[in-house]
């Protein structure tokens, strides 16, 4: 039996619904400036990287979290820690996607404005 690594269509649909919730939350935050949006993207990506490093650490060195033993209880603790970390990563990844989507939307809105302003400057120079 081969395990597939891609999410199912239902999972992706659920992620899009979650991203819509994050977009609503981001609408309450003023991130109109590109620098501010990029800062948020970097902060979110850094948080995800830290969570991934934690998950990798748990998988590489299981004894660190499970008391040094490969008992059923130790493995249960390891899987629990990986599960919690994966949930954190998933939430932060959805937030990162929402921030990027906000940047896309805002750049689409700003692009015609930028073109119009550039056109005005070119006519006057």
XYZ file of N, CA and C in Angstrom:
375
model
N 0.842 -1.173 0.000
C 0.000 0.000 0.000
C 0.893 1.243 0.000
N 0.614 2.148 -0.904
C 1.397 3.376 -1.014
C 0.621 4.527 -0.380
N 1.273 5.249 0.492
C 0.650 6.387 1.158
C 0.852 7.625 0.305
N -0.217 8.319 0.058
C -0.111 9.548 -0.741
C 0.231 10.711 0.187
N 0.995 11.660 -0.329
C 1.482 12.757 0.493
C 0.738 14.066 0.264
N -0.106 14.115 -0.743
C -0.847 15.338 -1.033
C -2.169 15.328 -0.276
N -2.637 16.517 0.112
C -3.937 16.572 0.789
C -5.072 16.261 -0.184
N -6.165 15.780 0.349
C -7.339 15.481 -0.474
C -8.037 16.780 -0.866
N -8.935 16.674 -1.829
C -9.711 17.847 -2.258
C -10.530 18.395 -1.098
N -11.058 17.504 -0.267
C -11.847 17.956 0.887
C -10.977 18.722 1.875
N -9.765 18.254 2.068
C -8.833 18.958 2.962
C -8.528 20.336 2.413
N -8.256 20.412 1.127
C -7.949 21.707 0.512
C -9.140 22.655 0.629
N -10.345 22.147 0.427
C -11.540 22.993 0.566
C -11.647 23.518 1.994
N -11.343 22.669 2.959
C -11.364 23.102 4.353
C -10.317 24.163 4.632
N -9.148 24.009 4.024
C -8.079 25.001 4.201
C -8.511 26.338 3.626
N -9.164 26.311 2.459
C -9.644 27.570 1.866
C -10.678 28.235 2.766
N -11.526 27.446 3.403
C -12.498 28.032 4.346
C -11.772 28.652 5.538
N -10.763 27.961 6.039
C -9.975 28.509 7.148
C -9.252 29.779 6.721
N -8.729 29.787 5.493
C -8.026 30.970 5.005
C -8.993 32.146 4.903
N -10.233 31.889 4.500
C -11.230 32.963 4.457
C -11.430 33.570 5.846
N -11.426 32.715 6.883
C -11.551 33.220 8.257
C -10.346 34.086 8.606
N -9.158 33.657 8.218
C -7.950 34.435 8.482
C -7.967 35.745 7.697
N -8.486 35.711 6.466
C -8.592 36.938 5.674
C -9.504 37.943 6.366
N -10.608 37.453 6.915
C -11.506 38.351 7.660
C -10.774 38.984 8.827
N -9.986 38.183 9.533
C -9.220 38.701 10.661
C -8.182 39.713 10.183
N -7.538 39.435 9.071
C -6.536 40.357 8.536
C -7.155 41.655 8.045
N -8.420 41.610 7.629
C -9.088 42.834 7.190
C -9.195 43.849 8.319
N -9.121 43.350 9.553
C -9.170 44.250 10.711
C -7.814 44.898 10.964
N -6.772 44.385 10.296
C -5.415 44.901 10.459
C -5.059 45.703 9.215
N -4.503 46.868 9.419
C -4.129 47.717 8.287
C -2.744 47.320 7.792
N -2.689 46.597 6.674
C -1.395 46.216 6.104
C -1.346 46.670 4.645
N -1.676 47.909 4.433
C -1.681 48.445 3.069
C -0.286 48.667 2.515
N 0.659 48.904 3.362
C 2.019 49.152 2.905
C 2.713 47.826 2.599
N 3.434 47.771 1.492
C 4.132 46.554 1.083
C 5.150 46.120 2.141
N 5.856 47.067 2.726
C 6.850 46.727 3.751
C 6.196 46.042 4.941
N 5.038 46.527 5.325
C 4.335 45.948 6.462
C 3.858 44.538 6.134
N 3.341 44.334 4.921
C 2.888 43.007 4.503
C 4.065 42.036 4.449
N 5.198 42.483 3.917
C 6.379 41.623 3.854
C 6.897 41.291 5.251
N 6.825 42.254 6.156
C 7.246 41.992 7.541
C 6.361 40.909 8.155
N 5.040 41.010 7.937
C 4.119 39.992 8.451
C 4.408 38.631 7.838
N 4.691 38.609 6.524
C 5.031 37.349 5.860
C 6.281 36.729 6.482
N 7.296 37.537 6.685
C 8.548 37.037 7.263
C 8.340 36.527 8.682
N 7.581 37.268 9.484
C 7.309 36.831 10.853
C 6.564 35.502 10.858
N 5.579 35.367 9.977
C 4.813 34.121 9.904
C 5.684 32.969 9.440
N 6.504 33.213 8.431
C 7.396 32.168 7.920
C 8.407 31.752 8.987
N 8.919 32.703 9.744
C 9.860 32.386 10.817
C 9.206 31.516 11.886
N 7.960 31.829 12.226
C 7.240 31.039 13.227
C 7.024 29.606 12.734
N 6.712 29.462 11.454
C 6.529 28.131 10.876
C 7.846 27.367 10.892
N 8.928 28.037 10.527
C 10.245 27.402 10.528
C 10.590 26.890 11.928
N 10.329 27.683 12.947
C 10.615 27.260 14.316
C 9.807 26.024 14.696
N 8.522 26.009 14.322
C 7.680 24.848 14.617
C 8.183 23.610 13.882
N 8.579 23.776 12.611
C 9.104 22.644 11.843
C 10.389 22.113 12.469
N 11.241 23.013 12.902
C 12.479 22.581 13.557
C 12.169 21.797 14.823
N 11.145 22.226 15.573
C 10.737 21.483 16.763
C 10.256 20.078 16.404
N 9.436 19.987 15.336
C 8.914 18.684 14.916
C 10.046 17.769 14.470
N 10.992 18.312 13.720
C 12.120 17.516 13.252
C 12.959 17.052 14.430
N 13.147 17.918 15.401
C 13.903 17.561 16.610
C 13.238 16.390 17.330
N 11.933 16.418 17.450
C 11.203 15.336 18.120
C 11.387 14.025 17.362
N 11.355 14.108 16.032
C 11.475 12.883 15.233
C 12.909 12.351 15.207
N 13.882 13.234 15.248
C 15.290 12.800 15.219
C 15.741 12.239 16.550
N 15.323 12.888 17.606
C 15.794 12.517 18.942
C 14.598 12.218 19.838
N 13.942 11.097 19.599
C 12.721 10.808 20.361
C 12.957 10.687 21.860
N 14.142 10.283 22.263
C 14.410 10.138 23.687
C 14.356 11.443 24.453
N 14.579 12.574 23.768
C 14.580 13.877 24.441
C 13.229 14.192 25.060
N 12.150 13.826 24.383
C 10.829 14.161 24.892
C 10.134 13.001 25.571
N 10.501 11.790 25.223
C 9.771 10.649 25.762
C 10.492 9.981 26.925
N 11.386 10.705 27.536
C 12.066 10.169 28.703
C 13.184 9.198 28.358
N 13.605 9.186 27.113
C 14.735 8.354 26.722
C 14.384 6.910 26.449
N 13.123 6.563 26.472
C 12.777 5.160 26.262
C 11.846 4.998 25.078
N 11.881 3.808 24.503
C 10.999 3.479 23.379
C 9.810 2.659 23.891
N 9.301 3.027 25.021
C 8.130 2.354 25.561
C 6.892 2.844 24.826
N 5.794 2.148 25.028
C 4.525 2.565 24.425
C 4.164 3.969 24.896
N 4.391 4.241 26.166
C 4.090 5.577 26.695
C 5.008 6.629 26.089
N 6.285 6.292 25.937
C 7.233 7.230 25.333
C 6.872 7.537 23.889
N 6.514 6.506 23.127
C 6.109 6.725 21.739
C 4.807 7.526 21.666
N 3.893 7.241 22.575
C 2.638 8.003 22.626
C 2.933 9.486 22.866
N 3.830 9.768 23.790
C 4.207 11.162 24.068
C 4.843 11.821 22.856
N 5.682 11.060 22.156
C 6.336 11.598 20.965
C 5.301 11.921 19.885
N 4.400 10.991 19.616
C 3.352 11.239 18.625
C 2.461 12.408 19.029
N 2.169 12.527 20.308
C 1.346 13.641 20.791
C 2.044 14.968 20.546
N 3.341 15.016 20.831
C 4.103 16.249 20.608
C 4.144 16.602 19.127
N 4.368 15.600 18.274
C 4.388 15.847 16.830
C 3.011 16.321 16.363
N 1.959 15.711 16.870
C 0.584 16.114 16.517
C 0.340 17.576 16.877
N 0.674 17.946 18.091
C 0.461 19.337 18.527
C 1.278 20.319 17.677
N 2.508 19.938 17.393
C 3.361 20.791 16.568
C 2.784 20.913 15.161
N 2.306 19.803 14.600
C 1.721 19.831 13.257
C 0.486 20.728 13.210
N -0.328 20.707 14.246
C -1.505 21.574 14.299
C -1.068 23.042 14.333
N -0.051 23.351 15.119
C 0.482 24.715 15.165
C 0.999 25.140 13.793
N 1.735 24.237 13.144
C 2.271 24.540 11.821
C 1.131 24.780 10.834
N 0.114 23.942 10.871
C -1.020 24.083 9.947
C -1.710 25.429 10.141
N -1.957 25.801 11.380
C -2.597 27.091 11.651
C -1.751 28.261 11.178
N -0.460 28.196 11.463
C 0.428 29.287 11.055
C 0.588 29.333 9.537
N 0.534 28.175 8.889
C 0.643 28.132 7.435
C -0.595 28.734 6.779
N -1.766 28.461 7.349
C -2.997 29.072 6.824
C -2.921 30.585 6.985
N -2.419 31.042 8.121
C -2.260 32.492 8.342
C -1.286 33.083 7.319
N -0.175 32.394 7.058
C 0.796 32.852 6.069
C 0.149 32.966 4.689
N -0.637 31.958 4.321
C -1.331 31.995 3.030
C -2.306 33.163 2.968
N -2.998 33.441 4.062
C -3.939 34.564 4.093
C -3.215 35.899 3.953
N -2.068 36.018 4.586
C -1.286 37.256 4.461
C -0.839 37.435 3.011
N -0.350 36.342 2.405
C 0.067 36.417 1.004
C -1.125 36.762 0.114
N -2.277 36.174 0.385
C -3.480 36.471 -0.407
C -3.872 37.935 -0.256
N -3.753 38.459 0.945
C -4.045 39.877 1.166
C -3.114 40.735 0.326
N -1.841 40.373 0.286
C -0.885 41.105 -0.544
C -1.247 41.036 -2.016
N -1.697 39.867 -2.468
C -2.116 39.714 -3.872
C -3.294 40.625 -4.159
N -4.290 40.586 -3.295
C -5.491 41.403 -3.490
C -5.126 42.880 -3.503
N -4.319 43.295 -2.544
C -3.957 44.706 -2.463
C -3.103 45.133 -3.638
N -2.235 44.253 -4.136
C -1.419 44.629 -5.285
C -2.283 44.717 -6.539
N -3.311 43.886 -6.640
C -4.233 43.982 -7.777
C -5.013 45.287 -7.731
N -5.374 45.703 -6.526
C -6.109 46.963 -6.366
C -5.186 48.135 -6.654
N -3.952 48.068 -6.178
C -3.010 49.178 -6.314
C -2.426 49.287 -7.720
N -2.350 48.193 -8.459
C -1.724 48.210 -9.776
C -2.371 49.233 -10.716
N -3.700 49.254 -10.869
C -4.287 50.285 -11.740
C -4.048 51.704 -11.215
N -4.045 51.849 -9.897
C -3.800 53.169 -9.306
C -2.377 53.601 -9.612
N -1.424 52.677 -9.441
C -0.022 52.985 -9.741
C 0.151 53.346 -11.213
N -0.505 52.592 -12.095
C -0.405 52.885 -13.529
C -0.975 54.256 -13.835
N -2.100 54.578 -13.212
C -2.724 55.881 -13.461
C -1.819 57.002 -12.972
N -1.233 56.823 -11.775
C -0.347 57.853 -11.239
C 0.903 57.994 -12.096
N 1.458 56.893 -12.560
C 2.636 56.941 -13.421
C 2.292 57.627 -14.737
N 1.128 57.318 -15.291
C 0.685 57.951 -16.528
C 0.516 59.440 -16.367
N -0.011 59.879 -15.225
C -0.174 61.311 -14.967
C 1.179 61.991 -14.905
N 2.134 61.373 -14.227
C 3.471 61.967 -14.113
C 4.124 62.061 -15.475
N 3.951 61.033 -16.299
C 4.575 61.033 -17.626
C 3.986 62.130 -18.508
N 2.685 62.401 -18.378
C 2.055 63.429 -19.188
C 2.562 64.813 -18.801
N 2.869 65.000 -17.500
C 3.262 66.321 -17.012
C 4.765 66.574 -17.132
N 5.534 65.524 -17.439
C 6.990 65.736 -17.544
C 7.435 65.820 -18.969
